[in-house]
């Protein structure tokens, strides 16, 4: 028996498709990937639009990761400097 979905459910699935991709949208909604793709095509959402969204998302993620690595690098360098400074101090028992 085929499941019946409301327009709201369909739009939510298509929105998720654009945001996170077909597989994740299917996992979150319980709707098959084929059905979601069909709904997306019928609403005029193209794979090019999806690809553009993914590219922007990936760029934002890459920027965030670069910033995070820089923060971590600064912390590690500060700790290394502190440790090296303490190595020159006399040993205290």
Short mmCIF file of N, CA and C in Angstrom, two decimals:
data_model
loop_
_atom_site.label_atom_id
_atom_site.label_comp_id
_atom_site.label_asym_id
_atom_site.label_seq_id
_atom_site.Cartn_x
_atom_site.Cartn_y
_atom_site.Cartn_z
N UNK A 1 0.83 -1.17 0.00
CA UNK A 1 0.00 0.00 0.00
C UNK A 1 0.89 1.25 0.00
N UNK A 2 0.57 2.19 -0.86
CA UNK A 2 1.36 3.41 -0.97
C UNK A 2 0.99 4.39 0.14
N UNK A 3 2.01 5.03 0.67
CA UNK A 3 1.77 6.03 1.71
C UNK A 3 1.26 7.31 1.07
N UNK A 4 0.45 8.03 1.82
CA UNK A 4 -0.06 9.31 1.37
C UNK A 4 0.57 10.40 2.21
N UNK A 5 1.08 11.43 1.54
CA UNK A 5 1.78 12.51 2.23
C UNK A 5 1.06 13.82 1.99
N UNK A 6 1.07 14.66 3.01
CA UNK A 6 0.45 15.98 2.87
C UNK A 6 1.41 16.89 2.11
N UNK A 7 0.89 18.00 1.62
CA UNK A 7 1.74 18.97 0.93
C UNK A 7 2.82 19.50 1.87
N UNK A 8 2.48 19.66 3.13
CA UNK A 8 3.45 20.14 4.11
C UNK A 8 4.59 19.14 4.26
N UNK A 9 4.27 17.86 4.34
CA UNK A 9 5.30 16.83 4.45
C UNK A 9 6.19 16.82 3.21
N UNK A 10 5.57 16.98 2.05
CA UNK A 10 6.33 17.00 0.80
C UNK A 10 7.29 18.18 0.77
N UNK A 11 6.81 19.35 1.15
CA UNK A 11 7.64 20.54 1.13
C UNK A 11 8.79 20.42 2.14
N UNK A 12 8.49 19.85 3.30
CA UNK A 12 9.54 19.65 4.30
C UNK A 12 10.62 18.73 3.74
N UNK A 13 10.21 17.67 3.08
CA UNK A 13 11.17 16.72 2.50
C UNK A 13 12.00 17.39 1.40
N UNK A 14 11.37 18.21 0.57
CA UNK A 14 12.10 18.90 -0.50
C UNK A 14 13.05 19.94 0.10
N UNK A 15 12.61 20.65 1.12
CA UNK A 15 13.49 21.62 1.79
C UNK A 15 14.72 20.91 2.38
N UNK A 16 14.49 19.77 3.01
CA UNK A 16 15.60 19.00 3.55
C UNK A 16 16.53 18.51 2.44
N UNK A 17 15.94 18.11 1.33
CA UNK A 17 16.72 17.67 0.16
C UNK A 17 17.69 18.76 -0.27
N UNK A 18 17.21 19.99 -0.31
CA UNK A 18 18.06 21.11 -0.71
C UNK A 18 19.12 21.38 0.35
N UNK A 19 18.73 21.28 1.62
CA UNK A 19 19.65 21.62 2.71
C UNK A 19 20.70 20.54 2.97
N UNK A 20 20.29 19.28 3.02
CA UNK A 20 21.20 18.23 3.49
C UNK A 20 21.39 17.08 2.52
N UNK A 21 20.68 17.07 1.42
CA UNK A 21 20.84 16.00 0.44
C UNK A 21 19.74 14.95 0.51
N UNK A 22 19.70 14.16 -0.52
CA UNK A 22 18.63 13.17 -0.67
C UNK A 22 18.65 12.11 0.43
N UNK A 23 19.81 11.54 0.66
CA UNK A 23 19.89 10.44 1.63
C UNK A 23 19.51 10.89 3.04
N UNK A 24 20.03 12.05 3.45
CA UNK A 24 19.73 12.53 4.79
C UNK A 24 18.26 12.95 4.90
N UNK A 25 17.72 13.55 3.85
CA UNK A 25 16.30 13.93 3.86
C UNK A 25 15.43 12.68 3.98
N UNK A 26 15.81 11.63 3.27
CA UNK A 26 15.06 10.37 3.35
C UNK A 26 15.14 9.77 4.75
N UNK A 27 16.34 9.81 5.33
CA UNK A 27 16.51 9.26 6.68
C UNK A 27 15.66 10.02 7.69
N UNK A 28 15.67 11.34 7.58
CA UNK A 28 14.94 12.15 8.55
C UNK A 28 13.42 12.07 8.39
N UNK A 29 12.96 11.89 7.16
CA UNK A 29 11.52 11.91 6.92
C UNK A 29 10.88 10.54 6.80
N UNK A 30 11.69 9.53 6.50
CA UNK A 30 11.15 8.19 6.28
C UNK A 30 10.57 8.01 4.89
N UNK A 31 10.82 8.98 4.01
CA UNK A 31 10.34 8.92 2.63
C UNK A 31 11.51 8.44 1.77
N UNK A 32 11.22 7.64 0.75
CA UNK A 32 12.29 7.10 -0.08
C UNK A 32 13.00 8.22 -0.85
N UNK A 33 14.27 7.96 -1.18
CA UNK A 33 15.04 8.95 -1.94
C UNK A 33 14.42 9.19 -3.31
N UNK A 34 13.92 8.15 -3.92
CA UNK A 34 13.29 8.29 -5.24
C UNK A 34 12.08 9.22 -5.16
N UNK A 35 11.28 9.06 -4.13
CA UNK A 35 10.08 9.90 -3.97
C UNK A 35 10.48 11.35 -3.73
N UNK A 36 11.45 11.57 -2.88
CA UNK A 36 11.89 12.94 -2.60
C UNK A 36 12.43 13.59 -3.87
N UNK A 37 13.22 12.86 -4.64
CA UNK A 37 13.74 13.40 -5.89
C UNK A 37 12.62 13.74 -6.86
N UNK A 38 11.63 12.90 -6.93
CA UNK A 38 10.47 13.17 -7.80
C UNK A 38 9.74 14.42 -7.35
N UNK A 39 9.52 14.58 -6.05
CA UNK A 39 8.86 15.78 -5.54
C UNK A 39 9.69 17.02 -5.84
N UNK A 40 10.99 16.91 -5.67
CA UNK A 40 11.87 18.06 -5.93
C UNK A 40 11.77 18.48 -7.39
N UNK A 41 11.82 17.51 -8.28
CA UNK A 41 11.70 17.83 -9.71
C UNK A 41 10.35 18.45 -10.04
N UNK A 42 9.30 17.94 -9.42
CA UNK A 42 7.96 18.45 -9.71
C UNK A 42 7.75 19.87 -9.18
N UNK A 43 8.53 20.27 -8.17
CA UNK A 43 8.42 21.63 -7.63
C UNK A 43 9.41 22.57 -8.30
N UNK A 44 10.21 22.03 -9.23
CA UNK A 44 11.14 22.88 -9.96
C UNK A 44 12.52 23.00 -9.34
N UNK A 45 12.76 22.27 -8.27
CA UNK A 45 14.08 22.28 -7.66
C UNK A 45 14.99 21.41 -8.52
N UNK A 46 16.09 21.97 -8.96
CA UNK A 46 16.99 21.23 -9.83
C UNK A 46 18.22 20.77 -9.07
N UNK A 47 18.90 19.81 -9.64
CA UNK A 47 20.12 19.33 -9.01
C UNK A 47 21.18 20.43 -9.01
N UNK A 48 21.13 21.34 -9.97
CA UNK A 48 22.08 22.46 -10.00
C UNK A 48 21.87 23.37 -8.80
N UNK A 49 20.61 23.63 -8.44
CA UNK A 49 20.32 24.43 -7.25
C UNK A 49 20.84 23.72 -6.01
N UNK A 50 20.63 22.45 -5.96
CA UNK A 50 21.10 21.64 -4.83
C UNK A 50 22.62 21.70 -4.76
N UNK A 51 23.28 21.56 -5.89
CA UNK A 51 24.74 21.59 -5.93
C UNK A 51 25.26 22.95 -5.47
N UNK A 52 24.59 24.02 -5.87
CA UNK A 52 25.00 25.36 -5.46
C UNK A 52 24.89 25.51 -3.95
N UNK A 53 23.80 25.02 -3.37
CA UNK A 53 23.59 25.08 -1.92
C UNK A 53 24.68 24.29 -1.20
N UNK A 54 24.98 23.11 -1.72
CA UNK A 54 26.01 22.26 -1.12
C UNK A 54 27.36 22.96 -1.19
N UNK A 55 27.66 23.60 -2.32
CA UNK A 55 28.94 24.30 -2.47
C UNK A 55 29.07 25.41 -1.43
N UNK A 56 28.00 26.19 -1.26
CA UNK A 56 28.03 27.27 -0.26
C UNK A 56 28.17 26.71 1.16
N UNK A 57 27.48 25.63 1.43
CA UNK A 57 27.57 25.00 2.74
C UNK A 57 28.99 24.49 2.99
N UNK A 58 29.58 23.87 1.99
CA UNK A 58 30.95 23.36 2.12
C UNK A 58 31.94 24.49 2.33
N UNK A 59 31.76 25.59 1.61
CA UNK A 59 32.65 26.74 1.77
C UNK A 59 32.56 27.30 3.19
N UNK A 60 31.33 27.41 3.70
CA UNK A 60 31.15 27.92 5.06
C UNK A 60 31.79 26.98 6.08
N UNK A 61 31.63 25.69 5.87
CA UNK A 61 32.23 24.69 6.76
C UNK A 61 33.75 24.78 6.71
N UNK A 62 34.31 24.94 5.51
CA UNK A 62 35.76 25.04 5.36
C UNK A 62 36.31 26.27 6.08
N UNK A 63 35.60 27.39 5.98
CA UNK A 63 36.02 28.61 6.66
C UNK A 63 35.99 28.41 8.17
N UNK A 64 34.91 27.81 8.66
CA UNK A 64 34.79 27.56 10.10
C UNK A 64 35.90 26.63 10.58
N UNK A 65 36.21 25.60 9.80
CA UNK A 65 37.27 24.66 10.18
C UNK A 65 38.64 25.34 10.19
N UNK A 66 38.88 26.21 9.22
CA UNK A 66 40.15 26.93 9.18
C UNK A 66 40.29 27.83 10.40
N UNK A 67 39.23 28.54 10.74
CA UNK A 67 39.25 29.40 11.92
C UNK A 67 39.49 28.58 13.19
N UNK A 68 38.86 27.43 13.28
CA UNK A 68 39.03 26.55 14.44
C UNK A 68 40.47 26.07 14.54
N UNK A 69 41.05 25.65 13.41
CA UNK A 69 42.44 25.20 13.42
C UNK A 69 43.38 26.32 13.87
N UNK A 70 43.11 27.53 13.44
CA UNK A 70 43.95 28.66 13.85
C UNK A 70 43.86 28.91 15.36
N UNK A 71 42.63 28.84 15.90
CA UNK A 71 42.47 29.01 17.36
C UNK A 71 43.21 27.92 18.12
N UNK A 72 43.10 26.70 17.66
CA UNK A 72 43.78 25.58 18.32
C UNK A 72 45.29 25.76 18.21
N UNK A 73 45.76 26.17 17.05
CA UNK A 73 47.20 26.39 16.84
C UNK A 73 47.73 27.42 17.84
N UNK A 74 47.00 28.51 18.01
CA UNK A 74 47.42 29.55 18.95
C UNK A 74 47.49 29.02 20.38
N UNK A 75 46.50 28.22 20.77
CA UNK A 75 46.50 27.66 22.12
C UNK A 75 47.66 26.70 22.32
N UNK A 76 47.91 25.86 21.34
CA UNK A 76 49.00 24.89 21.46
C UNK A 76 50.34 25.61 21.54
N UNK A 77 50.53 26.61 20.70
CA UNK A 77 51.79 27.36 20.74
C UNK A 77 51.99 28.05 22.08
N UNK A 78 50.93 28.61 22.64
CA UNK A 78 51.03 29.27 23.95
C UNK A 78 51.43 28.25 25.02
N UNK A 79 50.84 27.05 24.97
CA UNK A 79 51.17 26.02 25.96
C UNK A 79 52.62 25.54 25.78
N UNK A 80 53.06 25.43 24.55
CA UNK A 80 54.44 25.01 24.29
C UNK A 80 55.41 26.05 24.84
N UNK A 81 55.12 27.32 24.58
CA UNK A 81 55.99 28.39 25.10
C UNK A 81 56.06 28.34 26.62
N UNK A 82 54.91 28.16 27.26
CA UNK A 82 54.86 28.07 28.72
C UNK A 82 55.69 26.89 29.22
N UNK A 83 55.53 25.76 28.57
CA UNK A 83 56.27 24.57 28.97
C UNK A 83 57.77 24.77 28.79
N UNK A 84 58.17 25.35 27.68
CA UNK A 84 59.59 25.60 27.45
C UNK A 84 60.16 26.58 28.47
N UNK A 85 59.40 27.59 28.83
CA UNK A 85 59.84 28.54 29.85
C UNK A 85 60.04 27.84 31.20
N UNK A 86 59.11 26.94 31.53
CA UNK A 86 59.19 26.24 32.82
C UNK A 86 60.34 25.25 32.85
N UNK A 87 60.77 24.76 31.71
CA UNK A 87 61.89 23.81 31.65
C UNK A 87 63.18 24.47 32.10
N UNK A 88 63.28 25.76 31.91
CA UNK A 88 64.50 26.49 32.31
C UNK A 88 64.51 26.85 33.79
N UNK A 89 63.42 26.71 34.47
CA UNK A 89 63.34 27.03 35.90
C UNK A 89 63.96 25.91 36.72
N UNK A 90 64.46 26.24 37.90
CA UNK A 90 65.04 25.17 38.75
C UNK A 90 63.98 24.16 39.17
N UNK A 91 64.41 22.94 39.35
CA UNK A 91 63.53 21.87 39.77
C UNK A 91 63.14 22.07 41.22
N UNK A 92 61.85 21.99 41.52
CA UNK A 92 61.36 22.15 42.90
C UNK A 92 60.72 20.83 43.31
N UNK A 93 61.20 20.30 44.44
CA UNK A 93 60.63 19.03 44.95
C UNK A 93 59.51 19.28 45.88
#
